[in-house]
Coordinates of C-alpha atoms in Angstrom, one line a residue:
X1 CA 21.2 9.7 5.9
X2 CA 17.4 10.8 7.5
X3 CA 16.1 9.5 10.7
X4 CA 15.6 5.6 10.9
X5 CA 16.6 4.8 7.7
X6 CA 16.9 1.5 5.5
X7 CA 18.5 2.1 2.5
X8 CA 16.5 0.8 -0.5
X9 CA 16.1 1.4 -4.6
X10 CA 12.9 1.2 -6.1
X11 CA 12.6 2.3 -10.1
X12 CA 9.8 1.3 -12.8
X13 CA 11.1 1.6 -16.7
X14 CA 9.1 4.5 -18.8
X15 CA 8.1 1.9 -21.1
X16 CA 7.2 -1.7 -21.4
X17 CA 7.4 -4.1 -23.9
X18 CA 3.9 -5.8 -25.3
X19 CA 3.3 -8.9 -23.8
X20 CA 1.8 -11.9 -25.0
X21 CA -0.9 -13.8 -22.7
X22 CA 1.0 -16.7 -21.6
X23 CA -1.8 -18.6 -18.5
X24 CA -5.7 -18.8 -19.1
X25 CA -7.9 -16.5 -18.9
X26 CA -9.8 -16.1 -16.3
X27 CA -13.3 -15.3 -17.0
X28 CA -14.2 -11.8 -18.1
X29 CA -10.3 -11.1 -18.2
X30 CA -9.7 -9.8 -21.0
X31 CA -6.1 -10.6 -23.3
X32 CA -3.6 -7.9 -22.7
X33 CA -1.5 -6.9 -26.1
X34 CA 0.9 -4.6 -24.3
X35 CA 1.2 -3.0 -21.4
X36 CA 1.4 0.9 -23.1
X37 CA -1.0 3.3 -21.5
X38 CA -2.5 6.7 -22.4
X39 CA -2.2 9.3 -19.7
X40 CA -5.3 8.4 -17.9
X41 CA -4.1 8.3 -15.0
X42 CA -3.4 4.2 -14.6
X43 CA -0.6 2.8 -15.7
X44 CA -1.5 -1.3 -16.8
X45 CA 0.4 -4.5 -15.7
X46 CA 1.1 -7.9 -17.9
X47 CA -1.9 -9.3 -16.4
X48 CA -3.8 -6.3 -16.9
X49 CA -4.6 -4.7 -13.7
X50 CA -4.2 -1.4 -14.0
X51 CA -2.8 1.2 -11.3
X52 CA -4.4 4.1 -9.3
X53 CA -1.4 6.6 -9.6
X54 CA -2.6 10.2 -11.2
X55 CA -2.4 12.7 -8.7
X56 CA -2.0 10.2 -6.3
X57 CA 1.2 9.3 -6.5
X58 CA 2.2 5.1 -7.4
X59 CA 0.9 3.9 -3.3
X60 CA 1.5 3.9 -0.4
X61 CA 4.2 3.0 2.0
X62 CA 4.8 2.1 5.8
X63 CA 8.5 2.1 7.9
X64 CA 9.3 0.0 10.9
X65 CA 10.9 2.6 12.9
X66 CA 12.6 2.8 16.8
X67 CA 12.0 5.5 17.7
X68 CA 9.3 8.1 16.1
X69 CA 10.3 11.3 17.2
X70 CA 13.0 12.2 14.7
X71 CA 10.0 11.2 12.4
X72 CA 7.5 13.8 12.7
X73 CA 9.4 17.0 12.0
X74 CA 11.7 15.4 9.0
X75 CA 8.9 14.4 7.2
X76 CA 6.4 16.9 8.1
X77 CA 8.1 20.2 9.0
X78 CA 10.7 19.9 6.4
X79 CA 9.2 17.5 4.0
X80 CA 5.4 18.8 3.9
X81 CA 3.7 16.2 5.0
X82 CA 0.3 16.6 6.3
X83 CA -1.5 14.7 9.2
X84 CA -4.1 12.2 7.8
X85 CA -4.9 10.5 11.1
X86 CA -3.1 8.1 14.2
X87 CA -3.7 4.7 14.6
X88 CA -3.4 2.6 17.7
X89 CA -0.8 -0.4 16.7
X90 CA -1.0 -1.2 20.6
X91 CA 0.6 -0.4 23.9
X92 CA 2.1 3.0 23.3
X93 CA 2.6 1.7 19.6
X94 CA 1.1 5.3 18.2
X95 CA 1.6 4.2 13.4
X96 CA 1.4 8.0 12.0
X97 CA 0.0 8.5 8.3
X98 CA 0.9 11.1 6.1
X99 CA -0.9 12.7 2.9
X100 CA 1.2 14.0 0.6
X101 CA -1.8 14.9 -2.8
X102 CA -5.8 13.8 -2.3
X103 CA -4.9 9.8 -1.7
X104 CA -5.2 9.2 2.4
X105 CA -1.6 8.8 2.9
X106 CA 1.3 8.1 1.0
X107 CA 3.3 7.2 3.9
X108 CA 4.1 6.2 6.9
X109 CA 5.4 4.9 10.4
X110 CA 5.3 2.9 13.2
X111 CA 7.9 1.4 16.2
X112 CA 6.4 -2.5 15.5
X113 CA 8.5 -4.3 18.0
X114 CA 9.2 -7.2 17.6
X115 CA 9.8 -6.1 13.8
X116 CA 13.4 -5.3 12.5
X117 CA 13.4 -1.8 11.4
X118 CA 12.8 -0.8 7.4
X119 CA 9.6 -1.1 5.2
X120 CA 7.0 -2.3 6.7
X121 CA 4.8 -2.7 3.1
X122 CA 4.8 -1.4 0.3
X123 CA 0.6 -0.8 -1.4
X124 CA -0.8 -0.3 -4.9
X125 CA -3.9 -0.3 -5.8
X126 CA -5.9 -0.9 -8.6
X127 CA -9.0 1.3 -10.2
X128 CA -11.7 -2.3 -10.1
X129 CA -12.7 -4.3 -7.4
X130 CA -12.3 -7.4 -9.0
X131 CA -8.8 -7.2 -10.5
X132 CA -8.4 -7.6 -6.0
X133 CA -10.4 -10.7 -5.6
X134 CA -9.1 -12.7 -8.6
X135 CA -5.4 -11.6 -7.1
X136 CA -6.5 -12.8 -3.7
X137 CA -7.4 -15.6 -5.0
X138 CA -4.1 -16.8 -6.6
X139 CA -2.7 -15.9 -3.2
X140 CA -4.8 -18.0 -1.6
X141 CA -3.8 -21.4 -3.4
X142 CA -0.4 -20.7 -3.3
X143 CA 0.7 -18.0 -5.6
X144 CA 2.6 -16.0 -2.8
X145 CA 2.5 -16.5 1.1
X146 CA 0.1 -15.3 2.5
X147 CA 0.0 -12.6 5.4
X148 CA -2.8 -10.9 5.9
X149 CA -6.5 -11.9 4.9
X150 CA -8.5 -9.6 2.7
X151 CA -10.1 -7.0 4.8
X152 CA -11.1 -3.7 5.0
X153 CA -9.1 -0.4 7.1
X154 CA -10.3 1.1 9.8
X155 CA -9.1 4.5 8.3
X156 CA -8.4 4.9 4.5
X157 CA -11.8 2.4 4.6
X158 CA -9.0 0.2 1.7
X159 CA -10.3 -2.9 0.6
X160 CA -7.2 -5.4 0.9
X161 CA -4.9 -8.4 1.4
X162 CA -1.3 -8.0 2.4
X163 CA 1.3 -10.9 0.7
X164 CA 4.8 -11.7 1.4
X165 CA 7.3 -11.0 -0.6
X166 CA 10.7 -12.8 -0.8
X167 CA 12.4 -10.4 0.6
X168 CA 10.4 -10.4 3.6
X169 CA 8.5 -7.6 3.4
X170 CA 4.6 -6.4 2.4
X171 CA 3.0 -6.1 0.0
X172 CA -1.2 -4.8 0.2
X173 CA -2.8 -5.1 -3.3
X174 CA -5.9 -2.6 -2.7
X175 CA -9.0 -0.8 -3.7
X176 CA -10.7 2.2 -2.6
X177 CA -9.4 4.1 0.1
X178 CA -10.3 7.9 1.2
X179 CA -9.6 10.3 -0.6
X180 CA -8.8 13.9 1.3
X181 CA -9.7 17.5 0.9
X182 CA -7.7 19.4 3.0
X183 CA -9.8 22.3 3.6
X184 CA -12.2 20.3 5.3
X185 CA -10.1 17.3 6.7
X186 CA -9.5 17.1 10.6
X187 CA -6.9 14.4 11.5
X188 CA -8.0 11.5 13.6
X189 CA -7.0 8.6 16.2
X190 CA -8.4 4.6 15.4
X191 CA -8.3 1.8 17.6
X192 CA -8.4 -0.8 15.4
X193 CA -6.2 -1.2 11.7
X194 CA -9.2 -2.5 10.5
X195 CA -12.9 -2.5 10.4
X196 CA -12.8 -6.6 9.2
X197 CA -10.6 -9.7 7.6
X198 CA -6.9 -8.4 7.6
X199 CA -5.9 -11.9 9.4
X200 CA -2.9 -13.2 10.1
X201 CA -2.5 -15.9 9.2
X202 CA 0.6 -16.4 11.6
X203 CA 0.7 -15.5 14.9
X204 CA 4.1 -14.1 14.5
X205 CA 3.7 -12.1 11.7
X206 CA 3.3 -8.1 12.9
X207 CA 0.5 -6.4 11.9
X208 CA 2.9 -3.5 9.6

């Protein structure tokens, strides 16, 4: 097992069955009869949300670790991830953001006490800001617990919000985000996680 390991299983089906619209339509939202897509770099959910995938992969994962020291040689030296930048989460708490494709980061980690070690959040990006807005309306109306309100991150400039899953970790739904060209990219260090927004609804919820 790698350092700071937290065993999880993830999978996706190779194709989805056709689905029928069961909920009232949102204004301007088409009725989705099938979630099958051509190879266009996106996947479509039963609600009509199109996820940004393609060369950027499925999104990103953020891991809470006890000791960040062993992670650097594993992810950068052995697995070949490249440094995107760092964010200061607090005094002597530094988050590391790594990329392996043009997406700003595919993996990030930080020690964030008192949060337990494990998956902090998973991010899935959609290809239309309106889709984030509609999802945010549903979450704000009680469809899922809100962890962080709608906001914009300082490092990758992602527009997003965070909801809490039944398993306790968070899911970030976002739009936009920087792309990295390794020929010209220079890693930076930020002293705040977000330019605006991303307010915690509960002070006991860590920014993960």
